[in-house]
């Protein structure tokens, strides 16, 4: 198989193995963002537990439980990446409080936009990681976050339908 560049043919492996440009994000930036994500774990846990406790239907509770469980998995993955790259473990802060949203739907909106903001942060983390192995782990987390945003949109749609049916 040959690769054509400037009307010259070269074996594909030559073109493929050329030096790739450095990432636009550094490993230090990625590690700092991972640390921030891990340190927010306890507050997130309290927030999800609150949403589960006030969800108006079992379907919504189950959706939020599945999201919370994914977030726990993400936290384990980020901890593993951080420890592998630094040799250090991150401990979560002890006492944490969170601000209850005014309403359940306000909480769902906050969660939706939190997921979308996480996608942007995790994209930067992915860009700064040194190997495909770690980037693939973060890609899994990124796609889960997009899935979560879609689920929150579904919950917002359920709420709209409840209002219309009244």
Tab-separated table of C-alpha atoms in Angstrom:
chain	number	residue	atom	x	y	z
A	1	UNK	CA	0.000	0.000	0.000
A	2	UNK	CA	1.360	3.432	-0.912
A	3	UNK	CA	0.697	6.933	0.318
A	4	UNK	CA	0.773	9.813	-2.173
A	5	UNK	CA	2.183	13.157	-1.051
A	6	UNK	CA	3.179	15.962	-3.447
A	7	UNK	CA	2.820	13.558	-6.378
A	8	UNK	CA	5.369	11.197	-4.822
A	9	UNK	CA	4.527	7.728	-3.612
A	10	UNK	CA	5.860	6.375	-0.340
A	11	UNK	CA	5.102	3.164	1.474
A	12	UNK	CA	2.122	3.646	3.774
A	13	UNK	CA	4.122	2.757	6.883
A	14	UNK	CA	6.535	5.622	6.167
A	15	UNK	CA	3.766	8.206	6.028
A	16	UNK	CA	2.036	6.696	9.029
A	17	UNK	CA	5.162	6.613	11.193
A	18	UNK	CA	6.266	10.194	10.588
A	19	UNK	CA	6.653	12.298	13.707
A	20	UNK	CA	3.266	13.509	14.883
A	21	UNK	CA	2.910	17.045	16.262
A	22	UNK	CA	2.846	17.474	20.025
A	23	UNK	CA	-0.551	17.821	21.668
A	24	UNK	CA	-2.043	21.237	22.222
A	25	UNK	CA	-2.443	20.356	25.930
A	26	UNK	CA	0.261	19.338	28.390
A	27	UNK	CA	0.381	16.380	30.717
A	28	UNK	CA	0.523	18.815	33.663
A	29	UNK	CA	-2.747	20.421	32.526
A	30	UNK	CA	-4.343	16.996	32.179
A	31	UNK	CA	-3.193	15.890	35.638
A	32	UNK	CA	-4.464	19.107	37.217
A	33	UNK	CA	-7.896	18.616	35.613
A	34	UNK	CA	-7.994	14.958	36.704
A	35	UNK	CA	-7.200	16.011	40.261
A	36	UNK	CA	-10.032	18.579	40.194
A	37	UNK	CA	-12.465	15.957	38.881
A	38	UNK	CA	-11.543	13.520	41.645
A	39	UNK	CA	-11.707	16.154	44.381
A	40	UNK	CA	-15.295	17.022	43.391
A	41	UNK	CA	-16.372	13.412	43.821
A	42	UNK	CA	-18.035	13.667	47.248
A	43	UNK	CA	-20.085	16.742	46.377
A	44	UNK	CA	-21.257	15.022	43.195
A	45	UNK	CA	-22.252	11.952	45.196
A	46	UNK	CA	-24.393	14.041	47.549
A	47	UNK	CA	-25.987	15.818	44.587
A	48	UNK	CA	-26.909	12.551	42.838
A	49	UNK	CA	-28.259	11.055	46.052
A	50	UNK	CA	-30.455	14.127	46.486
A	51	UNK	CA	-31.795	13.918	42.911
A	52	UNK	CA	-32.544	10.220	43.372
A	53	UNK	CA	-34.408	10.934	46.618
A	54	UNK	CA	-36.696	13.542	45.007
A	55	UNK	CA	-37.175	12.006	41.563
A	56	UNK	CA	-40.930	11.727	40.866
A	57	UNK	CA	-40.859	8.291	39.233
A	58	UNK	CA	-38.990	5.023	39.513
A	59	UNK	CA	-37.899	5.381	35.884
A	60	UNK	CA	-36.184	8.673	36.676
A	61	UNK	CA	-34.627	7.256	39.844
A	62	UNK	CA	-33.224	4.345	37.812
A	63	UNK	CA	-31.802	6.700	35.176
A	64	UNK	CA	-30.068	8.854	37.776
A	65	UNK	CA	-28.794	5.771	39.616
A	66	UNK	CA	-27.235	4.517	36.358
A	67	UNK	CA	-25.580	7.909	35.830
A	68	UNK	CA	-24.298	7.974	39.420
A	69	UNK	CA	-22.862	4.492	39.002
A	70	UNK	CA	-21.094	5.546	35.784
A	71	UNK	CA	-19.662	8.558	37.610
A	72	UNK	CA	-18.275	6.250	40.302
A	73	UNK	CA	-16.630	4.188	37.545
A	74	UNK	CA	-15.172	7.355	35.998
A	75	UNK	CA	-13.741	8.355	39.331
A	76	UNK	CA	-12.002	4.978	39.667
A	77	UNK	CA	-10.643	5.323	36.126
A	78	UNK	CA	-9.330	8.846	36.753
A	79	UNK	CA	-7.740	7.724	40.030
A	80	UNK	CA	-6.043	4.863	38.194
A	81	UNK	CA	-4.742	7.161	35.439
A	82	UNK	CA	-3.482	9.718	37.964
A	83	UNK	CA	-1.738	7.119	40.101
A	84	UNK	CA	-0.187	5.403	37.069
A	85	UNK	CA	1.219	8.671	35.740
A	86	UNK	CA	2.334	10.266	39.029
A	87	UNK	CA	2.792	7.411	41.492
A	88	UNK	CA	0.533	9.350	43.881
A	89	UNK	CA	-2.942	8.706	45.196
A	90	UNK	CA	-5.513	11.475	45.555
A	91	UNK	CA	-7.625	11.591	48.689
A	92	UNK	CA	-11.048	13.165	48.587
A	93	UNK	CA	-11.760	15.985	51.036
A	94	UNK	CA	-13.484	14.965	54.280
A	95	UNK	CA	-16.475	17.164	55.057
A	96	UNK	CA	-18.273	18.424	51.984
A	97	UNK	CA	-21.589	20.159	51.585
A	98	UNK	CA	-23.579	20.857	48.478
A	99	UNK	CA	-26.237	23.392	47.696
A	100	UNK	CA	-29.641	21.826	47.145
A	101	UNK	CA	-31.315	23.077	43.974
A	102	UNK	CA	-34.588	24.971	44.394
A	103	UNK	CA	-36.506	22.237	42.571
A	104	UNK	CA	-35.916	18.788	41.160
A	105	UNK	CA	-36.002	20.176	37.608
A	106	UNK	CA	-33.489	22.899	38.514
A	107	UNK	CA	-31.245	20.072	39.716
A	108	UNK	CA	-31.720	18.182	36.464
A	109	UNK	CA	-30.832	21.323	34.484
A	110	UNK	CA	-27.736	21.819	36.633
A	111	UNK	CA	-26.769	18.182	36.094
A	112	UNK	CA	-27.282	18.467	32.315
A	113	UNK	CA	-25.024	21.501	32.011
A	114	UNK	CA	-22.545	19.896	34.406
A	115	UNK	CA	-22.266	16.922	32.067
A	116	UNK	CA	-21.687	19.195	29.078
A	117	UNK	CA	-19.004	21.164	30.957
A	118	UNK	CA	-17.372	17.860	31.924
A	119	UNK	CA	-17.147	16.905	28.243
A	120	UNK	CA	-15.124	20.054	27.597
A	121	UNK	CA	-12.799	19.441	30.583
A	122	UNK	CA	-12.336	15.779	29.753
A	123	UNK	CA	-11.543	16.625	26.141
A	124	UNK	CA	-8.640	18.718	27.464
A	125	UNK	CA	-7.571	15.873	29.750
A	126	UNK	CA	-7.587	13.465	26.816
A	127	UNK	CA	-5.477	15.812	24.700
A	128	UNK	CA	-2.769	16.021	27.359
A	129	UNK	CA	-2.357	12.314	28.050
A	130	UNK	CA	0.786	10.594	26.777
A	131	UNK	CA	-0.537	7.352	25.362
A	132	UNK	CA	-3.434	5.877	23.511
A	133	UNK	CA	-4.172	3.575	26.450
A	134	UNK	CA	-5.068	6.496	28.735
A	135	UNK	CA	-6.711	8.509	25.947
A	136	UNK	CA	-8.980	5.548	25.205
A	137	UNK	CA	-9.991	5.377	28.872
A	138	UNK	CA	-10.931	9.056	28.792
A	139	UNK	CA	-12.763	8.544	25.492
A	140	UNK	CA	-14.985	6.015	27.293
A	141	UNK	CA	-15.647	8.574	30.024
A	142	UNK	CA	-16.383	11.284	27.433
A	143	UNK	CA	-18.926	9.152	25.608
A	144	UNK	CA	-20.601	8.269	28.915
A	145	UNK	CA	-20.903	11.985	29.717
A	146	UNK	CA	-22.613	12.599	26.372
A	147	UNK	CA	-24.941	9.687	27.108
A	148	UNK	CA	-25.733	11.210	30.510
A	149	UNK	CA	-26.583	14.568	28.931
A	150	UNK	CA	-28.993	12.782	26.621
A	151	UNK	CA	-30.605	11.007	29.580
A	152	UNK	CA	-31.045	14.304	31.417
A	153	UNK	CA	-32.680	15.749	28.308
A	154	UNK	CA	-35.040	12.781	28.348
A	155	UNK	CA	-35.933	13.533	31.983
A	156	UNK	CA	-36.605	17.162	31.053
A	157	UNK	CA	-38.857	15.909	28.249
A	158	UNK	CA	-40.742	13.713	30.738
A	159	UNK	CA	-41.302	16.776	32.908
A	160	UNK	CA	-42.615	18.763	29.948
A	161	UNK	CA	-45.008	15.946	29.101
A	162	UNK	CA	-46.226	15.857	32.725
A	163	UNK	CA	-46.992	19.573	32.520
A	164	UNK	CA	-48.858	19.194	29.200
A	165	UNK	CA	-50.895	16.235	30.482
A	166	UNK	CA	-52.146	18.165	33.528
